[in-house]
XYZ file of C-alpha atoms in Angstrom:
680
model
C -34.560 39.416 25.282
C -38.307 38.885 25.491
C -40.109 35.583 25.192
C -43.753 34.956 24.364
C -45.356 31.616 25.176
C -48.819 30.688 23.916
C -50.807 27.656 25.055
C -53.671 26.719 22.760
C -55.433 24.477 25.253
C -57.489 26.422 27.754
C -57.182 23.675 30.357
C -53.431 24.196 30.638
C -52.473 26.754 33.301
C -49.762 28.895 31.786
C -46.388 29.099 33.564
C -45.611 32.122 35.716
C -42.609 34.207 34.718
C -40.680 36.236 37.211
C -38.452 38.612 35.215
C -37.314 40.684 38.174
C -35.459 37.925 39.999
C -33.718 36.383 37.025
C -33.187 37.580 33.460
C -33.874 34.007 32.282
C -37.589 33.170 32.459
C -38.301 30.712 35.244
C -41.151 28.288 34.670
C -43.442 27.421 37.560
C -46.161 24.883 37.024
C -49.463 24.259 38.784
C -47.808 21.244 40.387
C -45.043 23.503 41.786
C -47.505 25.670 43.686
C -47.662 22.836 46.165
C -45.371 24.712 48.548
C -48.375 26.924 49.278
C -50.582 23.965 50.115
C -51.171 23.672 53.838
C -52.822 20.246 53.982
C -50.891 16.997 53.281
C -51.641 15.128 50.074
C -53.015 12.090 51.892
C -56.041 14.131 52.973
C -56.799 15.348 49.407
C -60.145 14.703 47.842
C -59.538 12.610 44.740
C -61.519 15.020 42.540
C -60.520 18.471 43.809
C -57.463 20.241 45.119
C -57.746 23.018 47.693
C -55.174 25.799 47.462
C -55.028 28.155 50.440
C -53.512 31.610 49.913
C -53.683 33.440 53.240
C -57.296 33.392 54.374
C -58.795 32.684 50.932
C -59.366 29.178 49.626
C -59.628 28.273 45.941
C -60.878 24.935 44.723
C -59.959 23.702 41.268
C -60.503 20.322 39.600
C -57.316 18.261 39.286
C -56.380 17.741 35.622
C -53.644 15.240 34.916
C -51.882 14.322 31.715
C -53.536 11.822 29.399
C -52.841 12.252 25.703
C -55.829 12.260 23.432
C -53.655 10.913 20.617
C -53.592 7.455 22.138
C -57.283 7.319 23.083
C -59.379 4.892 21.010
C -61.823 6.260 18.460
C -65.113 7.680 19.807
C -67.211 4.804 18.427
C -64.887 2.265 20.006
C -64.738 4.107 23.307
C -68.458 3.662 23.752
C -67.769 -0.074 24.224
C -64.730 0.425 26.477
C -64.825 1.136 30.190
C -62.235 2.397 32.651
C -61.362 -0.045 35.416
C -60.956 2.082 38.535
C -59.576 -0.539 40.967
C -56.287 -1.117 39.073
C -53.357 1.056 37.995
C -50.586 -0.291 35.729
C -47.387 1.775 35.894
C -43.775 1.481 34.736
C -40.950 3.220 36.579
C -38.563 4.642 33.973
C -35.411 6.725 34.342
C -31.762 7.130 33.412
C -29.311 4.678 34.982
C -28.542 5.354 38.694
C -31.384 7.834 39.203
C -32.889 5.617 41.904
C -35.739 3.597 40.341
C -35.112 0.305 42.154
C -34.475 2.019 45.507
C -37.763 3.902 45.131
C -39.599 0.617 44.422
C -37.989 -0.829 47.598
C -39.487 2.015 49.649
C -42.904 1.611 47.981
C -42.934 -2.119 48.781
C -41.900 -1.588 52.413
C -44.489 1.127 53.061
C -47.317 -0.896 51.563
C -46.570 -3.684 54.079
C -45.475 -6.235 51.484
C -42.906 -7.560 53.968
C -43.341 -8.459 57.641
C -41.948 -5.985 60.177
C -39.356 -8.532 61.354
C -38.507 -9.825 57.872
C -34.965 -9.329 56.569
C -35.123 -7.588 53.183
C -31.946 -7.065 51.173
C -31.214 -3.749 49.513
C -32.577 -3.312 45.944
C -34.813 -6.348 46.363
C -36.088 -6.076 42.757
C -32.565 -6.697 41.368
C -32.798 -10.454 41.919
C -30.258 -11.484 39.279
C -26.643 -12.119 40.483
C -25.259 -10.058 37.615
C -27.574 -7.149 38.494
C -26.398 -7.181 42.110
C -22.709 -7.281 41.133
C -22.976 -4.424 38.632
C -25.556 -2.395 40.563
C -27.784 -1.970 37.497
C -31.178 -3.334 36.431
C -30.904 -5.563 33.347
C -34.298 -7.302 33.192
C -37.664 -5.707 33.935
C -39.489 -7.074 37.014
C -43.170 -7.120 37.962
C -44.639 -6.607 41.421
C -47.794 -5.094 42.870
C -48.971 -3.216 45.969
C -52.409 -2.327 47.295
C -53.197 1.248 48.321
C -56.664 2.295 49.510
C -58.399 -0.678 47.821
C -56.596 0.011 44.530
C -54.141 -2.527 43.152
C -51.045 -0.870 41.655
C -49.060 -3.121 39.274
C -45.476 -1.795 39.230
C -42.864 -2.693 36.610
C -39.236 -1.800 37.387
C -37.354 -1.214 34.116
C -33.640 -1.032 33.160
C -32.066 2.428 33.043
C -29.161 1.730 30.701
C -29.670 2.690 27.067
C -28.427 -0.714 25.842
C -31.546 -2.305 27.364
C -33.955 0.169 25.766
C -35.683 -2.724 23.967
C -36.815 -4.043 27.354
C -38.375 -0.648 28.182
C -40.119 -0.393 24.785
C -41.805 -3.768 25.359
C -42.931 -2.940 28.886
C -44.668 0.278 27.789
C -47.203 -1.930 25.971
C -48.431 -3.196 29.375
C -49.055 0.070 31.215
C -51.224 3.209 31.108
C -48.783 5.561 32.826
C -45.168 6.017 33.882
C -43.289 7.425 36.853
C -40.420 9.366 35.271
C -37.696 9.429 37.940
C -35.159 12.267 37.543
C -32.105 12.933 39.716
C -32.388 16.219 41.664
C -28.840 17.260 40.645
C -28.246 15.790 37.180
C -31.714 16.485 35.778
C -32.862 14.845 32.523
C -30.106 12.665 31.004
C -29.897 10.852 27.621
C -31.895 7.779 28.714
C -34.497 10.046 30.367
C -35.109 11.533 26.937
C -35.361 8.116 25.278
C -37.868 6.586 27.737
C -39.951 9.787 27.883
C -40.112 9.929 24.085
C -41.414 6.349 23.964
C -43.951 6.973 26.760
C -45.298 10.088 25.010
C -45.594 8.181 21.713
C -47.775 5.622 23.507
C -49.820 8.523 24.916
C -49.161 7.487 28.513
C -49.802 9.731 31.510
C -46.554 10.913 33.143
C -45.855 11.673 36.816
C -42.404 13.267 37.259
C -40.584 12.205 40.442
C -37.596 14.399 41.357
C -35.613 11.827 43.349
C -32.627 12.168 45.721
C -34.003 15.533 46.875
C -31.903 15.196 50.059
C -28.611 15.584 48.134
C -26.677 18.683 49.315
C -26.423 20.189 45.820
C -30.035 19.414 44.807
C -31.554 21.953 42.391
C -35.227 20.971 42.025
C -36.351 24.128 40.173
C -33.721 23.620 37.468
C -34.676 19.933 37.127
C -38.406 20.677 36.764
C -37.728 23.440 34.219
C -35.361 21.181 32.229
C -37.926 18.374 32.277
C -40.634 20.767 31.047
C -38.362 21.887 28.207
C -37.775 18.212 27.346
C -41.552 17.650 27.128
C -41.809 20.623 24.738
C -38.883 19.327 22.608
C -40.571 15.928 22.295
C -43.820 17.527 21.037
C -45.871 16.525 24.068
C -49.517 17.565 24.117
C -50.667 20.405 26.395
C -52.224 17.870 28.778
C -48.972 15.901 28.993
C -46.945 19.083 29.634
C -49.197 19.798 32.628
C -47.515 16.966 34.519
C -47.688 16.269 38.241
C -44.325 16.800 39.989
C -43.447 14.896 43.165
C -40.268 15.448 45.184
C -38.916 12.318 46.868
C -36.039 10.673 48.662
C -36.246 6.997 47.757
C -33.655 5.870 50.300
C -35.467 7.652 53.172
C -38.918 6.685 51.900
C -40.278 10.254 51.886
C -42.181 12.268 49.277
C -44.032 15.563 49.004
C -45.509 18.139 46.679
C -42.753 20.636 47.485
C -39.007 20.159 47.839
C -38.992 21.885 51.248
C -41.959 20.072 52.762
C -41.729 16.277 52.465
C -44.242 14.020 54.200
C -42.972 11.292 56.539
C -43.882 8.604 53.999
C -44.617 8.103 50.291
C -48.313 8.935 50.684
C -48.139 11.905 48.268
C -46.597 9.639 45.600
C -49.278 6.948 46.006
C -52.038 9.572 45.859
C -50.586 11.040 42.662
C -50.498 7.589 41.037
C -54.171 6.967 41.908
C -55.222 10.457 40.824
C -53.108 11.166 37.744
C -52.634 7.767 36.103
C -55.862 6.414 34.591
C -57.152 2.891 35.070
C -56.927 0.515 32.092
C -59.396 0.905 29.215
C -61.035 -2.518 28.898
C -63.667 -4.362 26.938
C -64.875 -6.653 29.726
C -67.482 -8.490 27.647
C -65.398 -8.645 24.462
C -63.434 -11.556 22.974
C -60.307 -12.532 24.932
C -57.091 -10.684 23.936
C -53.726 -10.701 25.747
C -50.367 -9.657 24.277
C -47.361 -11.685 25.528
C -44.990 -8.855 26.451
C -42.431 -10.795 28.473
C -41.335 -14.426 28.896
C -40.032 -16.213 31.988
C -38.853 -19.802 32.299
C -39.480 -22.160 35.210
C -37.959 -25.655 35.434
C -41.279 -27.148 36.568
C -43.835 -24.988 34.743
C -41.907 -24.345 31.506
C -42.416 -21.099 29.591
C -44.499 -18.442 31.340
C -46.018 -15.619 29.263
C -46.532 -12.264 31.020
C -48.788 -9.513 29.729
C -51.829 -7.333 30.303
C -55.282 -8.692 29.521
C -56.763 -6.210 27.009
C -60.260 -7.689 26.729
C -62.442 -10.515 28.021
C -61.820 -12.930 30.892
C -59.059 -15.554 31.157
C -59.835 -18.781 33.042
C -57.605 -21.592 34.281
C -57.970 -24.634 31.993
C -59.406 -22.520 29.173
C -58.889 -23.422 25.500
C -57.326 -20.458 23.649
C -55.995 -19.500 20.248
C -52.369 -18.279 19.996
C -51.935 -15.876 17.055
C -48.889 -14.365 15.402
C -50.882 -12.832 12.538
C -54.343 -13.217 10.981
C -53.227 -16.300 9.020
C -50.939 -17.995 11.537
C -52.741 -19.353 14.607
C -52.559 -22.458 16.785
C -54.538 -23.769 19.752
C -53.462 -24.334 23.355
C -54.797 -24.819 26.872
C -54.056 -22.601 29.901
C -52.697 -24.968 32.591
C -52.005 -22.384 35.311
C -52.790 -18.716 35.846
C -51.046 -16.243 38.160
C -51.395 -12.598 39.125
C -48.794 -10.471 40.917
C -49.742 -9.997 44.558
C -47.204 -8.077 46.597
C -43.790 -9.625 45.901
C -44.809 -12.999 44.467
C -46.999 -14.728 41.906
C -50.348 -15.868 43.327
C -52.283 -18.674 41.568
C -55.843 -17.708 40.590
C -58.750 -19.321 38.740
C -59.780 -16.212 36.794
C -58.303 -12.911 35.569
C -60.397 -10.013 34.277
C -59.402 -7.499 31.617
C -57.040 -4.718 32.741
C -54.885 -6.796 35.095
C -51.324 -8.023 34.448
C -51.025 -11.806 34.672
C -48.683 -14.746 34.019
C -49.897 -17.699 31.913
C -48.501 -21.274 31.878
C -49.239 -24.154 29.529
C -48.259 -22.735 26.110
C -44.873 -24.371 25.483
C -43.885 -22.487 22.341
C -45.264 -19.008 23.216
C -43.111 -16.134 21.926
C -42.923 -12.452 22.859
C -45.317 -10.440 20.679
C -47.843 -13.247 20.162
C -51.505 -12.791 21.158
C -53.435 -15.187 23.401
C -56.965 -14.837 22.028
C -60.449 -16.300 22.249
C -60.679 -19.752 20.633
C -63.632 -18.824 18.406
C -63.550 -15.044 17.861
C -59.996 -14.056 18.827
C -58.003 -11.565 16.745
C -54.289 -10.729 17.108
C -53.117 -7.447 18.637
C -50.473 -5.311 16.839
C -46.977 -6.794 17.114
C -44.321 -5.226 19.352
C -41.753 -3.122 17.479
C -38.328 -2.247 18.877
C -35.505 -0.165 17.421
C -32.770 -1.738 15.318
C -29.370 -2.788 16.784
C -26.286 -0.626 16.161
C -23.313 -2.829 17.205
C -22.321 -6.367 16.185
C -19.757 -8.905 17.416
C -18.581 -12.265 16.042
C -18.948 -15.324 18.311
C -16.971 -18.463 17.419
C -15.889 -21.728 19.014
C -12.748 -21.703 21.141
C -9.698 -22.597 19.028
C -6.977 -21.964 21.632
C -4.700 -24.796 22.910
C -6.605 -24.645 26.238
C -9.971 -25.546 24.675
C -12.193 -27.832 26.775
C -10.189 -27.469 29.991
C -12.699 -25.280 31.848
C -15.958 -25.188 29.859
C -18.827 -27.659 29.679
C -20.317 -26.563 26.311
C -17.635 -26.075 23.647
C -19.078 -27.173 20.280
C -20.565 -24.944 17.580
C -23.899 -26.735 18.007
C -24.013 -25.813 21.713
C -23.110 -22.216 20.856
C -25.699 -21.972 18.073
C -28.539 -23.369 20.209
C -27.782 -20.994 23.088
C -27.572 -17.881 20.876
C -30.837 -18.605 19.053
C -32.514 -19.371 22.391
C -31.565 -15.863 23.537
C -33.648 -14.376 20.698
C -36.838 -15.774 22.246
C -36.521 -13.355 25.153
C -34.257 -10.593 23.883
C -36.210 -8.823 21.133
C -33.606 -6.098 20.520
C -30.920 -8.685 19.645
C -30.226 -10.314 16.263
C -28.236 -13.495 15.476
C -27.002 -14.484 12.000
C -24.753 -17.274 10.721
C -21.225 -16.071 9.977
C -18.802 -16.776 7.131
C -17.942 -20.220 8.524
C -20.085 -22.914 10.161
C -18.611 -22.212 13.605
C -19.023 -18.391 13.537
C -22.143 -16.379 14.442
C -22.756 -12.624 14.175
C -24.620 -11.220 17.205
C -26.049 -7.690 16.905
C -27.285 -5.583 19.837
C -28.114 -2.078 21.025
C -24.607 -1.505 22.393
C -21.478 -3.201 23.707
C -22.968 -3.690 27.198
C -26.065 -5.364 25.722
C -23.871 -8.081 24.149
C -21.425 -8.219 27.088
C -24.253 -9.165 29.483
C -25.118 -12.092 27.168
C -21.447 -13.165 27.116
C -21.252 -13.026 30.933
C -24.457 -15.060 31.326
C -23.236 -17.707 28.866
C -19.905 -17.883 30.638
C -21.640 -18.566 33.965
C -23.754 -21.267 32.344
C -20.584 -23.212 31.402
C -20.021 -22.116 27.780
C -16.551 -21.698 26.300
C -16.105 -19.592 23.149
C -14.302 -16.659 21.538
C -15.594 -13.195 20.615
C -14.198 -10.626 18.214
C -14.079 -6.835 18.633
C -17.340 -4.842 18.491
C -18.126 -3.242 15.121
C -20.781 -0.693 14.232
C -23.605 -1.542 11.818
C -23.438 0.912 8.904
C -26.172 1.733 6.383
C -26.077 2.752 2.730
C -28.670 5.303 1.628
C -28.551 6.706 -1.937
C -24.965 5.386 -2.362
C -23.866 7.297 0.760
C -22.314 5.430 3.674
C -24.011 6.290 6.979
C -22.897 5.271 10.454
C -24.648 5.461 13.852
C -24.048 8.532 16.015
C -24.669 8.738 19.747
C -25.113 11.534 22.265
C -22.412 11.216 24.934
C -22.634 13.144 28.203
C -19.528 13.302 30.385
C -19.562 14.574 33.949
C -15.989 15.562 34.811
C -14.216 17.793 37.395
C -12.934 21.063 35.903
C -9.245 20.200 36.422
C -9.532 17.160 34.083
C -11.811 18.778 31.524
C -9.011 19.646 29.054
C -7.784 16.042 28.755
C -11.333 14.717 28.251
C -12.187 17.352 25.607
C -8.991 16.504 23.692
C -9.784 12.776 23.842
C -13.347 13.252 22.544
C -12.088 15.574 19.783
C -9.630 12.932 18.546
C -12.548 10.504 18.235
C -14.500 12.846 15.931
C -16.841 14.102 18.653
C -18.628 17.447 18.198
C -19.444 19.432 21.339
C -23.129 20.350 21.642
C -23.296 21.790 25.153
C -21.154 22.546 28.209
C -22.470 23.618 31.611
C -21.535 23.610 35.285
C -23.328 21.141 37.566
C -23.938 21.776 41.274
C -21.451 23.312 43.659
C -18.724 20.645 43.392
C -16.878 22.250 40.449
C -18.130 19.595 38.023
C -18.718 20.279 34.329
C -21.244 18.473 32.140
C -20.060 18.017 28.534
C -22.469 16.909 25.819
C -21.084 15.543 22.532
C -22.432 14.037 19.333
C -19.964 11.303 18.469
C -19.817 8.305 16.076
C -20.490 4.976 17.800
C -17.055 3.846 16.500
C -15.457 6.591 18.571
C -17.103 5.251 21.729
C -15.525 1.800 21.414
C -12.812 1.672 24.064
C -13.606 5.214 25.219
C -14.750 4.427 28.768
C -11.332 3.229 29.983
C -9.525 6.046 28.151
C -11.765 8.672 29.799
C -11.268 7.127 33.247
C -7.503 7.198 32.724
C -7.562 10.822 31.484
C -9.698 11.964 34.445
C -8.004 9.766 37.083
C -11.171 7.756 37.597
C -13.467 10.734 38.282
C -15.428 11.072 35.004
C -18.896 9.563 34.427
C -19.777 8.693 30.811
C -23.350 8.108 29.563
C -24.355 7.475 25.966
C -27.531 6.912 23.956
C -28.189 6.315 20.265
C -29.126 9.490 18.373
C -29.338 8.893 14.625
C -27.473 7.755 11.516
C -25.179 10.338 9.928
C -22.408 10.649 7.298
C -19.247 8.554 7.705
C -16.898 10.570 9.923
C -13.596 9.206 8.568
C -10.916 7.045 10.170
C -10.728 6.955 13.967
C -7.714 5.673 15.918
C -9.020 4.076 19.115
C -5.721 2.684 20.470
C -2.214 4.109 20.194
C -0.313 1.203 21.800
C 0.344 -2.318 20.586
C 0.209 -5.607 22.496
C 2.830 -7.815 24.131
C 2.339 -11.345 22.751
C 3.583 -14.645 24.221
C 6.349 -16.247 22.174
C 5.728 -19.905 23.153
C 3.578 -22.228 25.247
C 4.465 -22.795 28.886
C 4.283 -21.353 32.376
C 5.398 -17.766 33.017
C 8.371 -17.157 35.325
C 9.258 -14.196 37.529
C 12.688 -14.077 35.861
C 11.138 -13.546 32.385
C 8.436 -11.143 33.602
C 11.042 -8.951 35.345
C 12.645 -8.140 31.984
C 9.314 -8.121 30.083
C 7.713 -5.450 32.273
C 10.273 -2.940 31.015
C 8.493 -3.170 27.643
C 5.037 -2.272 28.967
C 2.319 -3.227 31.468
C 1.676 -6.942 32.030
C -1.653 -8.785 32.271
C -0.166 -11.886 33.914
C 1.906 -12.749 36.971
C 4.453 -15.573 37.507
C 3.146 -19.151 37.341
C 0.426 -18.422 34.777
C -0.147 -20.925 31.950
C 0.186 -19.181 28.562
C 0.171 -20.268 24.914
C 1.754 -18.944 21.734
C -0.197 -15.944 20.446
C -1.753 -15.045 23.813
C -1.724 -11.313 24.689
C 0.189 -10.962 27.953
C 0.502 -7.172 28.228
C 0.247 -3.681 26.678
C 3.253 -2.529 24.656
C 4.442 0.984 25.536
C 4.849 1.810 21.801
C 2.682 1.307 18.691
C 2.929 -2.151 17.116
C 2.992 -5.617 18.679
C 6.050 -7.199 20.318
C 6.603 -10.939 20.858
C 8.109 -11.884 24.218
C 9.256 -15.074 25.889
C 7.561 -14.907 29.306
C 8.438 -18.570 30.050
C 12.234 -18.110 29.993
C 14.025 -19.602 33.032
C 17.335 -18.554 34.572
C 20.232 -20.717 33.409
C 20.969 -23.314 36.129
C 24.798 -23.535 35.804
C 27.271 -24.304 38.551
C 28.853 -20.856 38.282
C 28.179 -18.957 41.545
C 29.944 -15.693 40.747
C 26.748 -13.606 41.008
C 24.512 -13.935 44.024
C 20.717 -14.252 43.613
C 19.033 -10.885 42.995
C 15.725 -9.862 44.540
C 13.212 -9.294 41.718
C 10.497 -6.653 42.236
C 7.494 -7.276 39.968
C 4.773 -4.767 39.181
C 1.187 -5.733 39.982
C -0.377 -7.098 36.762
C -3.386 -5.313 35.254
C -6.661 -7.027 36.168
C -8.968 -6.587 33.144
C -12.648 -7.495 33.383
C -14.678 -8.872 30.466
C -15.873 -5.336 29.568
C -12.288 -4.029 29.651
C -11.011 -6.831 27.410
C -13.760 -6.239 24.811
C -12.938 -2.514 24.822
C -9.194 -3.237 24.471
C -9.048 -5.652 21.528
C -8.452 -4.533 17.932
C -9.492 -5.969 14.565
C -6.869 -8.797 14.628
C -7.486 -9.840 18.256
C -9.995 -12.052 20.090
C -11.248 -12.528 23.654
C -11.282 -16.140 24.869
C -14.157 -16.593 27.324
C -14.377 -19.611 29.664
C -16.267 -20.152 32.958
C -13.145 -19.447 35.027
C -10.835 -17.367 32.785
C -10.853 -14.458 30.362
C -7.833 -14.289 28.038
C -6.965 -12.263 24.954
C -5.105 -13.587 21.932
C -4.150 -12.693 18.378
C -6.558 -13.973 15.731
C -4.759 -16.877 13.952
C -6.620 -16.134 10.668
C -5.069 -12.656 10.487
C -1.624 -14.066 11.288
C -1.978 -16.637 8.469
C -3.084 -13.914 6.050
C 0.009 -11.823 6.877
C 2.351 -14.785 6.271
C 0.753 -15.559 2.895
C 1.526 -11.999 1.773
């Protein structure tokens, strides 16, 4: 099979194809020729690159990717200037590809911390929930200085549910570091963040991370990434990306996988060389888009964003605009820039830099801080629509008010609407009753993180099962579909394939990964089919499978999907559970509770081993008679299942609820459904 590739742009160096070694064409890029480079990157001239082949030396100008699509019009560009002493970059990647660890290494090598200072691992994940789960949830700003150039770095979340956070951050930067795992290659979230970056016209530097893994396959990863650029209709300049090979945990990087420098010098040089400085109108009217919001107990709301034009001064009178017609006036009380790992107060910020502004109490994300006299608003931030919704309601269980501080519908309403100020990808609507609210998000995890945060703040409430948000187009019912990738050992592949098939999944691709006998399955599956899938896949693969998903598109309704085959064991009465009752109850299924646990009527205490629910009396005590014919028997109880908040939300069905309090998570039957059944 022959393949012809044509590049219309003369500046793009066409890939080399080696047909003799492999029947499949292998793409090699100008950035991959770095193995032939004899001098380290730190000694490069910023304008030329010297390639030495034997005794001959060739010098070619370095051309890095900047899309012309996003450049301002020619007339406007005559007024704009590039600021060469600043670079604004976002680090984007799929979850667990090593973004935060790479930022750690960049901070350490730029001497942000003292040599004798204790620095915890993943220092950018400052939130307790982020540390517990090992994921980045909120984007964080920091900066380093390299060779008199300030580099503003924004660490972004890798999970697809927090894609709205990434979309906002891309408004602040001119380029991205696309971090890709050296074994897994481009994953679903890699595609999503790259698509958004290319739409903005940002320059892209590809970092192949974890290059020290035993089964690393850098050539495959670079080729797959190049194919992804082509699929996403990248321009020729963007396809000619710079590739850097790195080990974030060791703090090493290089232009070739086999020849890493002792530090991250090659990475820093690539950022300076390939990512352009901000385009600014220094003498124009002040314009700054509020891209992120922080809250401080002493300073109040803090707006974070990049200054697009003009100069911002401490104490300055400004206009805050939402649109041409809606504006109000405010005064800047304090002004900060990001220096190293902290905010530094300053008197003045010039266009192109990222800063934090205090003094505007009611500032919202997407509003423009503009010049008082001549200011005009910048285009508003747009994020993709949510796909999953859940019902939040006040706690109606007999244990209400025992553990929580905020229990009323007013408390719940205020907290949910306050979340909208920061979380642009979330929606909140009033429900059917005054004490019910419908919360919509990008995925189950997106809403679960909100539930966990509220729980830690002292709120007590109930949540219903997640439901997908359907659409009707031309009288046809459409539902959201997602791309699911499952990494599973070959011996468990059959069980996983069967499980995905039952949930209306359609296989798109299947390939072997690395030398560990692992298979990568790629499915297109309705979002409904993913609800409760994570635990089922872990059970089917004995805990070895890794599931990743990302929203794909809306498609035709796939039909009914059965997500749970087993019913629930439900408590028969209020009281305290006993070991005597649990000993007989555990024959009916797996229990969630142990002896001595307070339960109430309607609480779910276990999983029934058959379809349909079963009511049990888990509070029954042994009859205390004076008959001593039978001696006391030793009771052996099984260890109860310990379900987390995520597990409980995956488990519950249409007629069940999760009761969330600061110290407990319980499941119960929804009393409204029970009343409806009785009335029939």
